[in-house]
Amino acid sequence: MPTFAVSEEKNKWLKEKMESLNIREEDILEKFIRSSGKGGQKVNKTSSCVYIKHIPTGIEIKRMKDRSQSINRFLARRELIERIERLSGKLTNEDIKRLKAKKQKQKRQKRAALKYKTPATNVASQAEGDIVNSNEDKSKT
């Protein structure tokens, strides 16, 4: 497996993940194409965009986020891992982040409800009780 222009930890993580999901380098078709967007002459001359296709699953990924071809190769493989995990039913890092954000939002809403709605309803019920009590006082006289 090739090493990429990222930390050794990330290269090691990628290798372990690919082995655990039975993704082999031989199963990946990789092409380098010219990126689009800003960059002028540099973009027009270098093939930093990476296109990979996982032949067994048919998943295609095109990555041109970074100016470096090596980093784009790493990012494309990382995205391939996430897509294969999602297909197999495992939670990906993106799914975990989404679930965490959802829980945090629910917790904030619950706190806000307790903070703002409960006292207001208590005040409203007390005010209604006062009105009822004052009506009772009037009816007694």
Backbone as CSV, one residue per row, in Angstrom:
resi,resn,N_x,N_y,N_z,CA_x,CA_y,CA_z,C_x,C_y,C_z
1,MET,0.844,-1.182,0.000,0.000,0.000,0.000,0.885,1.238,0.000
2,PRO,0.562,2.211,-0.837,1.381,3.426,-0.886,1.190,4.274,0.368
3,THR,2.205,5.071,0.667,2.072,6.028,1.768,1.774,7.386,1.161
4,PHE,1.055,8.192,1.915,0.613,9.484,1.421,1.235,10.598,2.243
5,ALA,1.091,11.829,1.770,1.693,12.996,2.419,0.867,13.439,3.623
6,VAL,0.578,12.480,4.499,-0.109,12.762,5.756,0.706,12.096,6.860
7,SER,0.287,12.261,8.094,1.057,11.714,9.214,1.103,10.181,9.158
8,GLU,2.093,9.629,9.855,2.232,8.174,9.901,1.006,7.527,10.537
9,GLU,0.439,8.212,11.529,-0.753,7.691,12.205,-1.907,7.539,11.217
10,LYS,-2.089,8.546,10.368,-3.182,8.495,9.392,-2.934,7.406,8.355
11,ASN,-1.679,7.261,7.921,-1.352,6.189,6.981,-1.620,4.822,7.612
12,LYS,-1.242,4.682,8.881,-1.448,3.424,9.599,-2.945,3.151,9.759
13,TRP,-3.709,4.182,10.133,-5.161,4.041,10.298,-5.807,3.595,8.983
14,LEU,-5.393,4.235,7.882,-5.955,3.905,6.568,-5.665,2.451,6.208
15,LYS,-4.438,2.034,6.441,-4.049,0.659,6.121,-4.866,-0.340,6.947
16,GLU,-5.013,-0.069,8.247,-5.771,-0.968,9.122,-7.242,-1.037,8.715
17,LYS,-7.821,0.115,8.403,-9.233,0.154,8.005,-9.452,-0.613,6.705
18,MET,-8.547,-0.413,5.757,-8.691,-1.100,4.471,-8.570,-2.610,4.657
19,GLU,-7.661,-3.042,5.529,-7.513,-4.475,5.793,-8.747,-5.031,6.497
20,SER,-9.286,-4.275,7.455,-10.448,-4.762,8.204,-11.693,-4.870,7.318
21,LEU,-11.794,-4.023,6.303,-12.942,-4.059,5.386,-12.666,-4.883,4.127
22,ASN,-11.496,-5.523,4.086,-11.086,-6.346,2.938,-11.053,-5.542,1.641
23,ILE,-10.533,-4.333,1.716,-10.343,-3.503,0.525,-8.885,-3.659,0.112
24,ARG,-8.669,-4.179,-1.079,-7.305,-4.366,-1.568,-6.981,-3.292,-2.597
25,GLU,-5.721,-2.923,-2.662,-5.276,-1.927,-3.645,-5.520,-2.426,-5.067
26,GLU,-5.463,-3.740,-5.263,-5.673,-4.311,-6.596,-7.120,-4.116,-7.059
27,ASP,-8.038,-3.931,-6.098,-9.456,-3.748,-6.426,-9.801,-2.295,-6.727
28,ILE,-8.814,-1.414,-6.606,-9.066,0.014,-6.806,-8.462,0.461,-8.132
29,LEU,-9.315,1.015,-8.988,-8.864,1.617,-10.244,-8.636,3.096,-9.959
30,GLU,-7.445,3.577,-10.231,-7.098,4.954,-9.871,-6.616,5.714,-11.105
31,LYS,-7.197,6.913,-11.300,-6.794,7.785,-12.406,-6.537,9.177,-11.854
32,PHE,-5.666,9.890,-12.515,-5.369,11.269,-12.122,-5.789,12.185,-13.262
33,ILE,-6.600,13.161,-12.931,-7.100,14.087,-13.942,-6.878,15.513,-13.474
34,ARG,-7.038,16.439,-14.379,-6.828,17.846,-14.040,-8.005,18.378,-13.243
35,SER,-7.687,19.128,-12.213,-8.734,19.710,-11.371,-9.386,20.873,-12.077
36,SER,-10.548,21.246,-11.578,-11.221,22.427,-12.100,-11.194,23.498,-11.027
37,GLY,-11.591,24.684,-11.386,-11.676,25.762,-10.405,-10.492,26.700,-10.458
38,LYS,-10.298,27.412,-9.354,-9.260,28.435,-9.288,-7.869,27.815,-9.324
39,GLY,-6.905,28.580,-9.745,-5.529,28.121,-9.742,-4.768,28.494,-10.991
40,GLY,-5.488,28.842,-12.048,-4.838,29.311,-13.271,-3.928,28.280,-13.898
41,GLN,-2.724,28.709,-14.224,-1.775,27.866,-14.940,-1.447,26.596,-14.157
42,LYS,-1.318,26.698,-12.844,-0.981,25.545,-12.016,-2.031,24.435,-12.182
43,VAL,-3.296,24.801,-12.106,-4.378,23.824,-12.232,-4.408,23.247,-13.638
44,ASN,-4.126,24.060,-14.620,-4.180,23.612,-16.008,-3.036,22.669,-16.371
45,LYS,-1.962,22.672,-15.590,-0.789,21.871,-15.930,-0.631,20.608,-15.089
46,THR,-1.209,20.580,-13.882,-0.994,19.433,-13.000,-2.268,18.606,-12.854
47,SER,-2.086,17.319,-12.730,-3.221,16.406,-12.558,-3.340,16.046,-11.080
48,SER,-3.889,16.959,-10.306,-3.979,16.728,-8.862,-5.315,16.121,-8.449
49,CYS,-6.282,16.085,-9.330,-7.579,15.487,-9.021,-7.454,13.963,-9.125
50,VAL,-8.029,13.266,-8.149,-7.932,11.811,-8.105,-9.316,11.207,-8.321
51,TYR,-9.386,10.252,-9.226,-10.613,9.499,-9.475,-10.314,8.051,-9.125
52,ILE,-11.080,7.489,-8.190,-10.903,6.073,-7.880,-12.244,5.361,-8.022
53,LYS,-12.150,4.092,-8.391,-13.338,3.249,-8.506,-13.020,1.926,-7.826
54,HIS,-13.873,1.558,-6.884,-13.729,0.263,-6.218,-14.480,-0.745,-7.076
55,ILE,-13.755,-1.596,-7.735,-14.328,-2.486,-8.737,-15.384,-3.441,-8.154
56,PRO,-15.154,-4.102,-7.007,-16.180,-5.027,-6.489,-17.523,-4.364,-6.168
57,THR,-17.506,-3.150,-5.636,-18.766,-2.487,-5.264,-19.244,-1.501,-6.319
58,GLY,-18.354,-1.046,-7.186,-18.726,-0.073,-8.207,-18.768,1.362,-7.697
59,ILE,-18.267,1.598,-6.490,-18.271,2.946,-5.917,-17.220,3.795,-6.620
60,GLU,-17.630,4.980,-7.081,-16.727,5.913,-7.753,-16.583,7.171,-6.910
61,ILE,-15.351,7.643,-6.781,-15.077,8.845,-5.994,-14.122,9.730,-6.775
62,LYS,-14.449,11.002,-6.816,-13.591,11.999,-7.455,-13.254,13.031,-6.382
63,ARG,-11.962,13.215,-6.099,-11.558,14.099,-5.018,-10.557,15.121,-5.539
64,MET,-10.902,16.399,-5.359,-9.992,17.473,-5.770,-9.980,18.588,-4.730
65,LYS,-10.118,18.212,-3.475,-10.218,19.185,-2.394,-8.905,19.922,-2.159
66,ASP,-7.797,19.213,-2.265,-6.494,19.794,-1.956,-5.678,19.982,-3.228
67,ARG,-4.650,20.810,-3.141,-3.775,21.032,-4.297,-2.803,19.881,-4.494
68,SER,-2.620,19.077,-3.458,-1.669,17.975,-3.511,-2.346,16.683,-3.977
69,GLN,-1.743,16.033,-4.941,-2.278,14.777,-5.448,-2.250,13.696,-4.365
70,SER,-1.181,13.673,-3.593,-1.032,12.662,-2.554,-2.119,12.780,-1.489
71,ILE,-2.404,13.994,-1.069,-3.449,14.200,-0.062,-4.817,13.844,-0.645
72,ASN,-5.049,14.193,-1.898,-6.314,13.833,-2.540,-6.472,12.313,-2.648
73,ARG,-5.375,11.599,-2.854,-5.431,10.138,-2.893,-5.855,9.592,-1.532
74,PHE,-5.282,10.157,-0.470,-5.648,9.744,0.891,-7.120,10.041,1.161
75,LEU,-7.559,11.261,0.827,-8.946,11.663,1.079,-9.936,10.791,0.304
76,ALA,-9.584,10.437,-0.920,-10.465,9.593,-1.730,-10.604,8.206,-1.103
77,ARG,-9.512,7.655,-0.623,-9.569,6.339,0.020,-10.351,6.403,1.336
78,ARG,-10.185,7.490,2.068,-10.929,7.653,3.320,-12.435,7.710,3.036
79,GLU,-12.812,8.430,1.988,-14.227,8.501,1.615,-14.734,7.132,1.147
80,LEU,-13.905,6.394,0.438,-14.276,5.045,0.008,-14.560,4.161,1.224
81,ILE,-13.710,4.244,2.234,-13.907,3.471,3.466,-15.236,3.838,4.110
82,GLU,-15.524,5.136,4.202,-16.776,5.577,4.826,-17.995,5.071,4.054
83,ARG,-17.931,5.115,2.744,-19.073,4.648,1.940,-19.281,3.145,2.087
84,ILE,-18.187,2.394,2.114,-18.306,0.943,2.265,-18.837,0.605,3.657
85,GLU,-18.383,1.333,4.682,-18.908,1.116,6.037,-20.403,1.420,6.083
86,ARG,-20.807,2.493,5.430,-22.222,2.863,5.408,-23.050,1.773,4.711
87,LEU,-22.508,1.207,3.624,-23.211,0.132,2.919,-23.337,-1.123,3.781
88,SER,-22.308,-1.378,4.595,-22.332,-2.580,5.435,-23.134,-2.378,6.712
89,GLY,-23.633,-1.161,6.934,-24.478,-0.901,8.096,-23.731,-0.393,9.308
90,LYS,-22.432,-0.215,9.213,-21.660,0.300,10.344,-21.817,1.811,10.428
91,LEU,-21.652,2.338,11.639,-21.687,3.786,11.821,-20.347,4.372,11.406
92,THR,-20.386,5.375,10.556,-19.165,6.054,10.153,-18.917,7.220,11.098
93,ASN,-17.751,7.830,10.987,-17.437,8.999,11.819,-18.450,10.105,11.574
94,GLU,-18.851,10.258,10.328,-19.832,11.290,9.971,-21.181,11.007,10.638
95,ASP,-21.579,9.740,10.656,-22.839,9.363,11.304,-22.778,9.624,12.805
96,ILE,-21.644,9.299,13.411,-21.474,9.514,14.850,-21.540,10.997,15.176
97,LYS,-20.891,11.821,14.363,-20.940,13.272,14.581,-22.365,13.792,14.438
98,ARG,-23.085,13.288,13.435,-24.463,13.717,13.210,-25.354,13.334,14.397
99,LEU,-25.186,12.109,14.917,-25.969,11.666,16.070,-25.646,12.485,17.315
100,LYS,-24.362,12.792,17.492,-23.945,13.592,18.647,-24.557,14.989,18.575
101,ALA,-24.525,15.591,17.398,-25.107,16.927,17.224,-26.613,16.893,17.475
102,LYS,-27.265,15.823,17.041,-28.709,15.689,17.247,-29.033,15.591,18.733
103,LYS,-28.241,14.799,19.470,-28.451,14.667,20.915,-28.224,15.997,21.625
104,GLN,-27.160,16.712,21.224,-26.868,18.006,21.842,-28.005,18.987,21.593
105,LYS,-28.547,18.971,20.391,-29.644,19.875,20.061,-30.877,19.546,20.896
106,GLN,-31.174,18.264,21.040,-32.315,17.864,21.859,-32.114,18.286,23.314
107,LYS,-30.892,18.141,23.795,-30.588,18.521,25.175,-30.763,20.027,25.367
108,ARG,-30.297,20.809,24.392,-30.462,22.269,24.466,-31.937,22.649,24.454
109,GLN,-32.711,21.991,23.599,-34.143,22.285,23.524,-34.841,21.932,24.830
110,LYS,-34.445,20.827,25.421,-35.040,20.407,26.687,-34.722,21.419,27.785
111,ARG,-33.451,21.851,27.831,-33.052,22.856,28.825,-33.813,24.156,28.622
112,ALA,-33.939,24.565,27.368,-34.652,25.810,27.071,-36.116,25.687,27.474
113,ALA,-36.703,24.533,27.234,-38.100,24.321,27.607,-38.266,24.419,29.117
114,LEU,-37.333,23.819,29.837,-37.405,23.895,31.299,-37.183,25.317,31.797
115,LYS,-36.285,26.009,31.140,-35.934,27.356,31.597,-37.027,28.367,31.288
116,TYR,-37.573,28.310,30.090,-38.489,29.361,29.656,-39.966,28.991,29.758
117,LYS,-40.310,27.775,29.462,-41.728,27.414,29.421,-42.283,27.085,30.798
118,THR,-41.558,26.373,31.606,-42.065,25.953,32.906,-42.392,27.140,33.803
119,PRO,-41.478,28.096,33.992,-41.830,29.233,34.838,-42.997,30.031,34.262
120,ALA,-43.062,30.158,32.973,-44.140,30.926,32.349,-45.474,30.240,32.600
121,THR,-45.525,28.927,32.492,-46.777,28.220,32.743,-47.141,28.294,34.219
122,ASN,-46.123,28.262,35.084,-46.401,28.392,36.517,-46.977,29.761,36.819
123,VAL,-46.407,30.793,36.238,-46.888,32.156,36.450,-48.294,32.289,35.899
124,ALA,-48.531,31.703,34.720,-49.856,31.785,34.110,-50.882,31.057,34.970
125,SER,-50.523,29.884,35.460,-51.475,29.144,36.294,-51.717,29.865,37.610
126,GLN,-50.684,30.509,38.146,-50.863,31.280,39.377,-51.762,32.477,39.118
127,ALA,-51.573,33.115,37.983,-52.390,34.277,37.649,-53.843,33.861,37.483
128,GLU,-54.086,32.716,36.837,-55.450,32.225,36.682,-56.058,31.911,38.042
129,GLY,-55.245,31.328,38.902,-55.714,31.024,40.246,-56.081,32.278,41.001
130,ASP,-55.305,33.346,40.816,-55.594,34.613,41.472,-56.911,35.176,40.967
131,ILE,-57.136,35.053,39.666,-58.375,35.570,39.084,-59.561,34.781,39.627
132,VAL,-59.423,33.468,39.695,-60.494,32.623,40.221,-60.749,32.975,41.680
133,ASN,-59.666,33.140,42.438,-59.811,33.491,43.851,-60.481,34.843,44.021
134,SER,-60.130,35.807,43.194,-60.739,37.127,43.315,-62.212,37.073,42.935
135,ASN,-62.570,36.214,41.962,-63.976,36.044,41.587,-64.759,35.404,42.729
136,GLU,-64.120,34.438,43.401,-64.776,33.798,44.536,-65.025,34.805,45.650
137,ASP,-64.042,35.712,45.866,-64.183,36.729,46.899,-65.347,37.654,46.570
138,LYS,-65.497,38.003,45.289,-66.573,38.901,44.868,-67.936,38.237,45.032
139,SER,-67.994,36.937,44.753,-69.277,36.249,44.843,-69.726,36.087,46.293
140,LYS,-68.777,36.081,47.225,-69.105,35.935,48.636,-69.744,37.201,49.192
141,THR,-69.426,38.340,48.645,-69.949,39.590,49.194,-71.268,39.983,48.663
